Short mmCIF file of C-alpha atoms and ligand atoms in Angstrom, two decimals:
data_model
loop_
_atom_site.label_atom_id
_atom_site.label_comp_id
_atom_site.label_asym_id
_atom_site.label_seq_id
_atom_site.Cartn_x
_atom_site.Cartn_y
_atom_site.Cartn_z
CA MET A 1 0.00 0.00 0.00
CA ALA A 2 1.32 3.43 -0.89
CA THR A 3 1.98 5.60 2.15
CA LYS A 4 -0.65 8.23 2.48
CA ASN A 5 1.34 11.21 3.67
CA PHE A 6 -0.18 14.51 4.72
CA PRO A 7 1.48 17.84 3.87
CA PRO A 8 4.02 19.31 6.29
CA ASN A 9 2.46 21.51 9.00
CA PHE A 10 -0.87 19.73 8.70
CA VAL A 11 -3.08 20.65 11.64
CA TRP A 12 -3.98 17.55 13.66
CA GLY A 13 -6.53 18.13 16.36
CA THR A 14 -9.51 17.04 18.36
CA ALA A 15 -12.56 19.12 19.18
CA THR A 16 -15.05 19.72 21.99
CA SER A 17 -17.47 22.43 23.08
CA SER A 18 -18.11 24.16 26.38
CA TYR A 19 -21.61 22.98 27.27
CA GLN A 20 -20.85 19.43 26.19
CA ILE A 21 -17.82 18.92 28.46
CA GLU A 22 -17.33 21.61 31.09
CA GLY A 23 -20.00 21.17 33.72
CA GLY A 24 -19.62 23.86 36.40
CA TRP A 25 -22.83 25.29 35.01
CA ASN A 26 -23.10 27.90 37.79
CA ALA A 27 -19.56 27.83 39.18
CA ASP A 28 -17.63 30.97 40.11
CA GLY A 29 -20.03 33.55 38.73
CA LYS A 30 -21.05 31.88 35.46
CA GLY A 31 -24.45 33.02 34.21
CA PRO A 32 -26.99 30.53 32.83
CA SER A 33 -27.20 29.79 29.13
CA ILE A 34 -30.15 28.72 26.98
CA TRP A 35 -28.88 25.13 27.23
CA ASP A 36 -28.93 25.28 31.04
CA ALA A 37 -32.61 26.22 30.71
CA PHE A 38 -33.58 23.99 27.77
CA THR A 39 -32.28 20.84 29.47
CA GLN A 40 -34.70 21.53 32.37
CA ILE A 41 -37.75 21.10 30.16
CA PRO A 42 -39.21 17.62 30.60
CA GLY A 43 -39.06 15.56 27.44
CA ARG A 44 -36.50 17.58 25.53
CA ILE A 45 -33.36 15.58 26.37
CA HIS A 46 -32.78 11.84 26.48
CA GLU A 47 -33.66 10.67 30.01
CA GLY A 48 -33.75 14.25 31.27
CA GLU A 49 -29.96 14.50 31.22
CA THR A 50 -28.17 17.84 31.51
CA GLY A 51 -24.70 19.35 31.12
CA ASP A 52 -24.60 20.39 34.80
CA VAL A 53 -21.54 18.19 35.37
CA ALA A 54 -20.88 16.71 31.90
CA CYS A 55 -17.22 15.59 31.81
CA ASP A 56 -16.33 17.97 34.65
CA HIS A 57 -13.68 19.45 32.39
CA TYR A 58 -14.05 22.68 34.39
CA ASN A 59 -12.14 20.89 37.16
CA ARG A 60 -10.22 18.28 35.16
CA TRP A 61 -8.74 20.42 32.39
CA ARG A 62 -5.12 19.77 33.41
CA GLU A 63 -5.62 16.02 33.15
CA ASP A 64 -7.36 16.50 29.80
CA VAL A 65 -4.45 18.50 28.41
CA GLN A 66 -2.09 15.70 29.48
CA LEU A 67 -4.22 13.21 27.56
CA MET A 68 -4.02 15.46 24.52
CA LYS A 69 -0.28 15.65 24.88
CA GLN A 70 -0.08 11.85 24.93
CA LEU A 71 -2.22 11.79 21.82
CA GLY A 72 0.28 14.09 20.14
CA VAL A 73 -2.21 16.55 18.64
CA ASN A 74 -0.81 19.93 17.67
CA ALA A 75 -4.22 21.62 17.91
CA TYR A 76 -7.22 21.55 20.24
CA ARG A 77 -10.52 23.12 19.31
CA PHE A 78 -12.73 24.14 22.22
CA SER A 79 -15.38 26.78 22.77
CA ILE A 80 -15.80 29.55 25.28
CA ALA A 81 -19.03 29.65 27.26
CA TRP A 82 -20.14 33.23 26.61
CA SER A 83 -21.98 33.44 29.97
CA ARG A 84 -18.91 32.25 31.87
CA ILE A 85 -17.14 35.39 30.64
CA LEU A 86 -20.16 37.72 30.49
CA PRO A 87 -22.84 36.40 32.89
CA ASP A 88 -25.71 38.39 31.34
CA GLY A 89 -24.22 38.33 27.86
CA THR A 90 -23.24 42.00 27.80
CA SER A 91 -19.85 43.53 28.48
CA ASN A 92 -21.35 45.55 31.36
CA GLN A 93 -20.07 42.85 33.70
CA VAL A 94 -16.97 40.72 33.08
CA ASN A 95 -16.50 37.59 35.22
CA GLN A 96 -12.81 37.45 36.10
CA ALA A 97 -13.05 33.79 37.21
CA GLY A 98 -14.25 32.89 33.72
CA ILE A 99 -11.37 34.78 32.11
CA ASP A 100 -8.94 33.00 34.45
CA PHE A 101 -10.34 29.58 33.61
CA TYR A 102 -9.79 29.93 29.86
CA SER A 103 -6.54 31.79 30.35
CA GLN A 104 -5.04 28.94 32.37
CA LEU A 105 -6.31 26.37 29.88
CA ILE A 106 -4.70 28.29 27.01
CA ASP A 107 -1.38 28.55 28.88
CA GLU A 108 -1.43 24.85 29.69
CA LEU A 109 -2.11 23.94 26.05
CA LEU A 110 0.72 26.13 24.78
CA ALA A 111 3.11 24.79 27.42
CA ASN A 112 2.37 21.34 26.00
CA GLY A 113 2.87 22.30 22.36
CA ILE A 114 -0.83 22.44 21.47
CA GLN A 115 -2.29 25.38 19.54
CA PRO A 116 -5.69 26.50 20.83
CA TRP A 117 -8.45 26.86 18.19
CA VAL A 118 -11.13 28.81 19.97
CA THR A 119 -14.80 28.86 18.99
CA LEU A 120 -16.63 31.89 20.35
CA TYR A 121 -20.14 30.50 19.96
CA HIS A 122 -21.03 26.83 20.19
CA TRP A 123 -24.76 27.30 20.93
CA ASP A 124 -24.76 28.25 24.64
CA LEU A 125 -26.26 31.73 24.35
CA PRO A 126 -26.43 33.62 27.68
CA LEU A 127 -30.00 33.10 28.91
CA ALA A 128 -30.43 36.80 29.66
CA LEU A 129 -30.01 37.61 25.97
CA GLU A 130 -32.73 35.11 25.07
CA MET A 131 -35.21 36.24 27.74
CA GLU A 132 -34.64 39.97 27.58
CA LYS A 133 -33.72 40.43 23.92
CA ASP A 134 -35.15 37.49 21.93
CA GLY A 135 -31.71 36.07 21.22
CA TRP A 136 -30.77 35.64 17.58
CA LEU A 137 -34.09 37.09 16.39
CA ASN A 138 -33.04 40.57 17.47
CA PRO A 139 -30.73 42.52 15.12
CA GLU A 140 -29.01 44.05 18.16
CA ILE A 141 -27.34 40.75 18.86
CA ALA A 142 -24.74 41.34 16.16
CA ASP A 143 -23.21 44.20 18.16
CA THR A 144 -23.61 42.34 21.45
CA PHE A 145 -21.71 39.39 19.98
CA ALA A 146 -18.98 41.66 18.61
CA ASP A 147 -18.55 43.20 22.09
CA TYR A 148 -18.22 39.73 23.61
CA ALA A 149 -15.74 38.76 20.90
CA ALA A 150 -13.69 41.88 21.65
CA VAL A 151 -13.44 40.88 25.33
CA CYS A 152 -12.10 37.48 24.23
CA PHE A 153 -9.63 38.94 21.71
CA GLU A 154 -8.42 41.38 24.35
CA HIS A 155 -7.81 38.76 27.05
CA PHE A 156 -6.71 35.77 24.98
CA GLY A 157 -5.61 37.10 21.59
CA ASP A 158 -1.99 37.48 22.67
CA ARG A 159 -1.87 33.65 22.80
CA VAL A 160 -4.79 32.43 20.67
CA LYS A 161 -3.98 32.66 16.94
CA ASN A 162 -6.94 30.72 15.54
CA TRP A 163 -10.48 31.96 16.06
CA ILE A 164 -13.81 30.51 14.95
CA THR A 165 -16.68 32.94 15.37
CA LEU A 166 -19.64 30.56 15.09
CA ASN A 167 -20.09 26.82 15.18
CA GLU A 168 -22.67 25.57 12.70
CA PRO A 169 -25.05 28.49 12.32
CA TRP A 170 -27.23 26.09 10.28
CA VAL A 171 -27.88 24.02 13.41
CA VAL A 172 -28.64 27.13 15.47
CA ALA A 173 -31.12 28.35 12.86
CA VAL A 174 -32.75 25.09 11.77
CA LEU A 175 -32.69 22.94 14.89
CA GLY A 176 -33.05 25.87 17.34
CA TYR A 177 -35.60 28.03 15.49
CA GLY A 178 -37.09 25.71 12.86
CA GLN A 179 -37.56 22.23 14.29
CA GLY A 180 -37.24 23.26 17.93
CA VAL A 181 -35.22 20.20 18.94
CA PHE A 182 -32.29 22.30 20.21
CA ALA A 183 -32.34 25.43 22.42
CA PRO A 184 -34.16 27.76 22.36
CA GLY A 185 -36.67 25.20 21.09
CA ARG A 186 -38.71 27.32 18.69
CA THR A 187 -40.59 26.04 15.66
CA SER A 188 -41.13 28.25 12.65
CA ASN A 189 -40.56 28.36 8.92
CA SER A 190 -39.45 31.98 8.90
CA GLU A 191 -37.47 32.48 12.12
CA PRO A 192 -34.58 30.26 10.95
CA TYR A 193 -33.91 32.69 8.10
CA LEU A 194 -34.03 35.69 10.41
CA ALA A 195 -31.81 34.07 13.05
CA ALA A 196 -29.36 33.02 10.32
CA HIS A 197 -29.24 36.58 9.00
CA HIS A 198 -28.30 37.92 12.42
CA LEU A 199 -25.77 35.11 12.95
CA LEU A 200 -24.07 36.14 9.71
CA LEU A 201 -24.00 39.79 10.73
CA ALA A 202 -22.68 38.87 14.17
CA HIS A 203 -19.86 36.95 12.51
CA ALA A 204 -19.09 39.84 10.18
CA LYS A 205 -19.00 42.40 12.98
CA ALA A 206 -16.78 40.25 15.20
CA VAL A 207 -14.38 39.79 12.28
CA GLN A 208 -14.37 43.54 11.67
CA VAL A 209 -13.47 44.14 15.32
CA TYR A 210 -10.70 41.54 15.11
CA ARG A 211 -9.26 42.87 11.87
CA SER A 212 -9.36 46.51 12.86
CA ARG A 213 -8.29 46.32 16.50
CA PHE A 214 -6.48 43.03 17.15
CA GLN A 215 -5.27 41.18 14.07
CA PRO A 216 -2.76 43.90 13.05
CA THR A 217 -0.80 43.44 16.29
CA GLN A 218 -1.78 39.89 17.29
CA GLY A 219 -1.51 38.40 13.81
CA GLY A 220 -3.92 35.45 14.02
CA GLN A 221 -6.61 34.12 11.69
CA ILE A 222 -10.40 34.04 11.97
CA GLY A 223 -13.18 32.14 10.24
CA MET A 224 -16.52 30.36 10.70
CA SER A 225 -17.31 26.64 11.01
CA ASN A 226 -20.19 25.43 8.89
CA ASN A 227 -21.67 21.97 8.96
CA CYS A 228 -22.45 20.40 5.65
CA ASP A 229 -23.16 16.85 4.63
CA TRP A 230 -22.95 15.76 1.01
CA ARG A 231 -26.06 15.54 -1.16
CA GLU A 232 -25.77 13.00 -3.96
CA PRO A 233 -28.45 13.05 -6.69
CA LEU A 234 -30.68 9.97 -6.35
CA THR A 235 -30.71 9.51 -10.14
CA ASP A 236 -28.93 11.32 -12.95
CA SER A 237 -32.14 13.02 -14.07
CA PRO A 238 -31.69 16.79 -14.38
CA ALA A 239 -34.42 17.27 -11.75
CA ASP A 240 -32.55 15.20 -9.16
CA VAL A 241 -29.19 16.74 -10.04
CA GLU A 242 -30.73 20.18 -9.51
CA ALA A 243 -32.39 19.03 -6.30
CA ALA A 244 -29.05 17.91 -4.85
CA GLN A 245 -27.50 21.23 -5.83
CA ARG A 246 -30.40 23.14 -4.22
CA ALA A 247 -30.05 21.06 -1.06
CA LEU A 248 -26.36 22.02 -0.80
CA GLU A 249 -27.16 25.67 -1.42
CA PHE A 250 -29.84 25.71 1.29
CA PHE A 251 -27.38 23.94 3.60
CA VAL A 252 -23.93 25.48 3.34
CA ALA A 253 -24.15 28.17 0.64
CA TRP A 254 -26.80 29.86 2.83
CA PHE A 255 -23.91 30.78 5.17
CA ALA A 256 -20.88 30.61 2.91
CA ASP A 257 -22.14 32.55 -0.14
CA PRO A 258 -22.63 35.75 1.91
CA VAL A 259 -19.08 35.36 3.29
CA TYR A 260 -17.40 34.54 -0.02
CA HIS A 261 -19.70 36.20 -2.55
CA GLY A 262 -21.55 38.85 -0.55
CA ARG A 263 -25.05 37.49 -1.26
CA TYR A 264 -27.46 34.65 -0.55
CA PRO A 265 -27.75 31.86 -3.12
CA GLN A 266 -30.14 32.74 -5.94
CA CYS A 267 -32.34 29.70 -5.33
CA MET A 268 -33.02 30.92 -1.79
CA ILE A 269 -33.84 34.42 -3.01
CA ASP A 270 -36.19 32.94 -5.63
CA ARG A 271 -37.99 30.59 -3.26
CA LEU A 272 -38.24 32.39 0.07
CA GLY A 273 -39.67 35.79 -0.83
CA ASP A 274 -40.01 38.01 2.23
CA ARG A 275 -38.88 35.28 4.59
CA LEU A 276 -35.29 35.85 3.44
CA PRO A 277 -33.96 39.14 4.86
CA LYS A 278 -31.82 41.43 2.73
CA PHE A 279 -28.34 42.79 3.39
CA SER A 280 -27.61 46.51 3.01
CA GLU A 281 -24.64 47.60 0.87
CA GLU A 282 -22.71 48.31 4.04
CA GLU A 283 -23.43 44.86 5.44
CA ILE A 284 -22.37 43.22 2.18
CA ALA A 285 -19.06 45.05 2.39
CA LEU A 286 -18.57 43.75 5.92
CA LEU A 287 -19.48 40.17 5.04
CA LYS A 288 -17.61 39.72 1.79
CA GLY A 289 -14.20 38.22 2.50
CA SER A 290 -14.87 37.90 6.22
CA SER A 291 -13.15 34.54 6.69
CA ASP A 292 -9.46 33.66 6.56
CA PHE A 293 -10.26 29.95 6.26
CA PHE A 294 -13.24 27.68 5.67
CA GLY A 295 -14.12 25.62 8.78
CA LEU A 296 -16.05 22.49 7.80
CA ASN A 297 -17.90 20.08 10.07
CA HIS A 298 -18.80 17.00 8.07
CA TYR A 299 -20.53 13.81 9.18
CA THR A 300 -22.53 12.08 6.47
CA THR A 301 -24.15 11.93 3.03
CA MET A 302 -27.73 11.60 1.83
CA LEU A 303 -29.36 10.99 -1.53
CA ALA A 304 -31.42 13.90 -2.81
CA ALA A 305 -34.37 13.79 -5.18
CA ASP A 306 -36.75 16.41 -6.51
CA SER A 307 -39.99 16.22 -4.54
CA GLY A 308 -42.07 17.05 -7.62
CA GLY A 309 -43.95 19.67 -5.64
CA GLU A 310 -45.17 17.16 -3.07
CA VAL A 311 -45.10 18.65 0.44
CA VAL A 312 -42.36 17.09 2.53
CA GLN A 313 -41.68 17.97 6.12
CA GLY A 314 -38.16 18.36 7.45
CA ASN A 315 -37.21 15.26 9.38
CA VAL A 316 -36.69 16.02 13.04
CA TYR A 317 -33.05 15.99 14.21
CA GLY A 318 -32.12 14.77 10.78
CA ASN A 319 -30.54 16.57 7.94
CA GLY A 320 -33.53 17.72 5.99
CA GLY A 321 -34.56 20.85 7.90
CA LEU A 322 -36.79 23.13 5.86
CA SER A 323 -36.92 20.61 2.98
CA GLU A 324 -40.35 21.97 2.16
CA ASP A 325 -38.72 25.22 1.03
CA GLN A 326 -36.33 23.29 -1.19
CA ASP A 327 -38.64 20.72 -2.82
CA VAL A 328 -36.07 18.08 -1.96
CA VAL A 329 -36.64 14.59 -0.55
CA LEU A 330 -33.71 12.97 1.22
CA GLN A 331 -33.02 9.31 1.76
CA GLN A 332 -30.20 6.88 2.45
CA ASP A 333 -28.94 4.00 0.36
CA PRO A 334 -29.93 0.90 2.35
CA ALA A 335 -26.50 -0.58 1.61
CA TRP A 336 -24.73 2.13 3.62
CA GLU A 337 -23.40 1.36 7.09
CA LEU A 338 -24.95 3.56 9.78
CA THR A 339 -23.48 5.04 12.97
CA LYS A 340 -25.45 5.20 16.22
CA MET A 341 -26.83 8.59 15.11
CA GLN A 342 -28.24 6.75 12.06
CA TRP A 343 -25.86 8.81 9.95
CA ALA A 344 -24.46 6.88 6.98
CA VAL A 345 -20.73 6.24 6.59
CA VAL A 346 -19.89 7.53 3.09
CA PRO A 347 -16.27 8.73 2.79
CA TRP A 348 -16.56 9.48 -0.94
CA GLY A 349 -19.22 12.05 -0.03
CA CYS A 350 -16.58 13.92 1.96
CA LYS A 351 -14.37 14.03 -1.11
CA LYS A 352 -17.14 15.29 -3.37
CA LEU A 353 -18.11 17.95 -0.84
CA LEU A 354 -14.52 19.23 -0.49
CA HIS A 355 -14.31 19.57 -4.26
CA TRP A 356 -17.70 21.28 -4.42
CA LEU A 357 -16.57 23.84 -1.82
CA ALA A 358 -13.19 24.35 -3.51
CA ASP A 359 -14.93 24.99 -6.84
CA ARG A 360 -17.59 27.31 -5.49
CA TYR A 361 -15.34 29.38 -3.21
CA ASP A 362 -12.17 29.61 -5.31
CA ASN A 363 -10.16 26.96 -3.50
CA PRO A 364 -9.99 28.51 -0.03
CA PRO A 365 -7.88 27.03 2.76
CA ILE A 366 -10.21 24.52 4.45
CA ILE A 367 -9.94 23.04 7.93
CA ILE A 368 -12.16 20.13 8.87
CA THR A 369 -13.13 21.36 12.32
CA GLU A 370 -15.27 18.26 13.06
CA ASN A 371 -15.57 14.72 11.72
CA GLY A 372 -16.21 11.53 13.64
CA GLY A 373 -18.90 9.11 14.64
CA ALA A 374 -21.00 7.69 17.48
CA PHE A 375 -20.57 3.93 17.91
CA PRO A 376 -21.82 1.38 20.47
CA ASP A 377 -18.67 1.39 22.61
CA GLU A 378 -18.26 -1.36 25.15
CA LEU A 379 -15.93 -1.18 28.10
CA LYS A 380 -14.31 -4.62 28.50
CA ASP A 381 -11.49 -5.26 30.97
CA GLY A 382 -10.93 -1.54 31.23
CA GLN A 383 -10.56 -1.09 27.46
CA VAL A 384 -12.67 0.01 24.52
CA ASP A 385 -11.80 -1.66 21.23
CA ASP A 386 -13.69 0.70 18.90
CA GLN A 387 -12.60 -0.74 15.56
CA ASP A 388 -15.76 0.72 13.97
CA ARG A 389 -14.74 4.28 14.88
CA LEU A 390 -11.13 3.60 13.88
CA GLN A 391 -12.27 2.41 10.44
CA PHE A 392 -14.61 5.38 10.14
CA VAL A 393 -11.81 7.88 10.76
CA LYS A 394 -9.40 5.95 8.58
CA SER A 395 -11.81 5.95 5.65
CA TYR A 396 -12.56 9.67 5.96
CA LEU A 397 -8.87 10.55 6.39
CA THR A 398 -8.08 8.52 3.27
CA ALA A 399 -10.68 10.56 1.39
CA CYS A 400 -9.12 13.76 2.77
CA GLN A 401 -5.61 12.74 1.78
CA GLU A 402 -6.70 11.95 -1.78
CA THR A 403 -8.54 15.25 -2.00
CA ILE A 404 -5.38 17.11 -0.99
CA GLU A 405 -3.47 15.30 -3.74
CA GLU A 406 -6.14 16.45 -6.17
CA GLY A 407 -5.37 20.07 -5.27
CA VAL A 408 -7.89 21.01 -2.59
CA GLN A 409 -6.25 23.13 0.12
CA LEU A 410 -7.23 21.09 3.13
CA ARG A 411 -5.01 22.32 5.95
CA GLY A 412 -6.16 20.34 8.96
CA TYR A 413 -8.41 17.74 10.54
CA MET A 414 -10.01 17.83 13.98
CA LEU A 415 -11.64 14.70 15.23
CA TRP A 416 -14.99 15.00 17.00
CA SER A 417 -14.56 14.35 19.76
CA PHE A 418 -11.66 14.36 22.20
CA MET A 419 -13.89 12.51 24.68
CA ASP A 420 -17.44 11.22 25.11
CA ASN A 421 -19.69 14.07 26.16
CA PHE A 422 -23.19 15.53 26.37
CA GLU A 423 -24.58 14.94 22.88
CA TRP A 424 -27.34 17.60 23.00
CA ALA A 425 -30.85 16.13 22.72
CA SER A 426 -29.34 12.63 22.85
CA GLY A 427 -27.79 13.32 26.26
CA TYR A 428 -25.10 10.80 27.17
CA SER A 429 -26.58 8.04 25.01
CA LYS A 430 -24.31 8.76 22.04
CA ARG A 431 -20.55 8.43 22.44
CA PHE A 432 -18.38 10.31 19.91
CA GLY A 433 -15.13 10.34 21.90
CA ILE A 434 -11.77 8.76 21.21
CA HIS A 435 -11.50 8.79 25.00
CA TYR A 436 -14.14 6.85 26.86
CA VAL A 437 -15.71 8.72 29.79
CA ASP A 438 -17.22 6.81 32.69
CA PHE A 439 -19.98 9.23 33.63
CA GLU A 440 -20.16 7.81 37.17
CA THR A 441 -16.50 8.19 38.10
CA LEU A 442 -15.59 10.68 35.34
CA GLU A 443 -12.54 8.59 34.56
CA ARG A 444 -11.19 8.94 30.99
CA ILE A 445 -9.87 5.91 29.10
CA PRO A 446 -8.19 6.13 25.68
CA LYS A 447 -10.06 3.95 23.16
CA ALA A 448 -8.29 1.94 20.44
CA SER A 449 -9.11 4.80 18.05
CA ALA A 450 -7.09 7.22 20.21
CA VAL A 451 -4.05 4.95 20.19
CA TRP A 452 -4.33 4.59 16.42
CA TYR A 453 -4.89 8.33 15.87
CA SER A 454 -1.72 9.11 17.83
CA LYS A 455 0.24 6.89 15.41
CA VAL A 456 -1.30 8.67 12.43
CA ILE A 457 -0.29 12.03 13.86
CA ALA A 458 3.24 10.85 14.64
CA ALA A 459 3.66 9.49 11.11
CA ASN A 460 1.81 12.42 9.48
CA ALA A 461 0.33 9.64 7.36
CA ILE A 462 -2.47 7.08 7.47
CA VAL A 463 -1.19 3.95 9.16
CA ASP A 464 -2.80 0.54 9.70
C1 LIG B 501 -22.31 18.88 15.56
N1 LIG B 501 -27.83 17.48 12.41
O1 LIG B 501 -23.70 18.88 15.76
C2 LIG B 501 -21.81 19.76 16.68
O2 LIG B 501 -20.95 20.79 16.31
C3 LIG B 501 -21.32 19.02 17.88
O3 LIG B 501 -21.53 19.81 19.02
C4 LIG B 501 -22.00 17.67 17.97
O4 LIG B 501 -21.69 16.99 19.16
C5 LIG B 501 -21.58 16.87 16.76
O5 LIG B 501 -21.87 17.57 15.55
C6 LIG B 501 -22.21 15.49 16.68
O6 LIG B 501 -23.60 15.59 16.57
C7 LIG B 501 -24.66 18.51 14.88
O7 LIG B 501 -28.87 17.04 12.90
C8 LIG B 501 -25.87 18.11 15.42
O8 LIG B 501 -27.71 17.62 11.19
C9 LIG B 501 -26.92 17.77 14.61
C10 LIG B 501 -26.77 17.85 13.24
C11 LIG B 501 -25.56 18.24 12.69
C12 LIG B 501 -24.51 18.58 13.52
#
């Protein structure tokens, strides 16, 4: 077998997010977030579970950094809990204990040769902003977010050189405001487009603050992480080919076209009428070119067909949110292997998506900021032999490596996730980690996939 080498300086990382791992939900002056509230509503989360303790990373961060060091990653992507820094979401009150927590974590990472990749927003909006201001539905939030971002740049930007403004605005908009399965739990067919609009403006304003006040002296990079799964036409009929294209435009181009081209995709403009807000000339100027790299979270592939005008509802917690606006029906090939999320394992879809993005956005530097899978891990004799996850990562990394050879500028790969954690509406029932977490004792155990991943990183190549 030919050695599958990665380019020099390839970014090898793992990823997590604040609400999913930290716990310490009200420790040391932290304000509540919409996820602290949403998890209290009976019926919303698997077995009523919450992130109150999660992996207790808030207290075990030193141990976690040591595990990362053993893994050999050169990057770690984590998110800042906005309400740990600003308890009511505004910069009127800064919580020094929150600043100290992230500051120490950043120092510890750097002391161990690991570059922090910091996400500013991974869904845990300060509850005060939701209750008092209507969260992402209020245009004011763009400035509020930019103020919060400035506090982070000011305190951490001397050491953090990689910033991600938003994690998966599609999920925030569609699952939070469309299907209502994630916080704040709203259901609507217009609010997702409004929330998305304000998310984009929040990103643009935070980037403006960074570029004007911090980047010139601190010299880091900033971008956004979008989730996108591949959409393969069900048949080669022009209608299905167009349906797959529409599905991708409603998925990722919704957020990436404004950033790279300064406008929404034409098919959204044509189909949504007044439900799609408009950008002013000034906003377009702010948005266009507002990312130094393309952050991609990628998990699966689905087949897309034209619905022929038949009304189809978006499948809950699936990948077809707002399908009714797209006239697209999604399905899986029954031959595909499924993970515990019922997401299909289709590495060639990753390849096709990377090429699609490279073509549409003029071959930008891309970082895969999430990829991984939930599998039925079993702890046996103190070990987890997760060959299924290992094969998953191997197959996707092989696709990535080939795509790089074909000229796509893929600069890094971050495995989701560093450890098992609170998987949103699925609670602790879905394990994505390469470290097993015993949620009784909070002990962490490297799985077979972690041992294998460390060899890949050391070799800078895919190994057996
Ligand atoms: C991403 N969907 O979430 C998130 O960034 C992580 O926090 C999460 O743990 C991970 O993927 C695994 O789920 C998604 O329904 C959640 O399409 C749901 C969807 C996509 C991404």
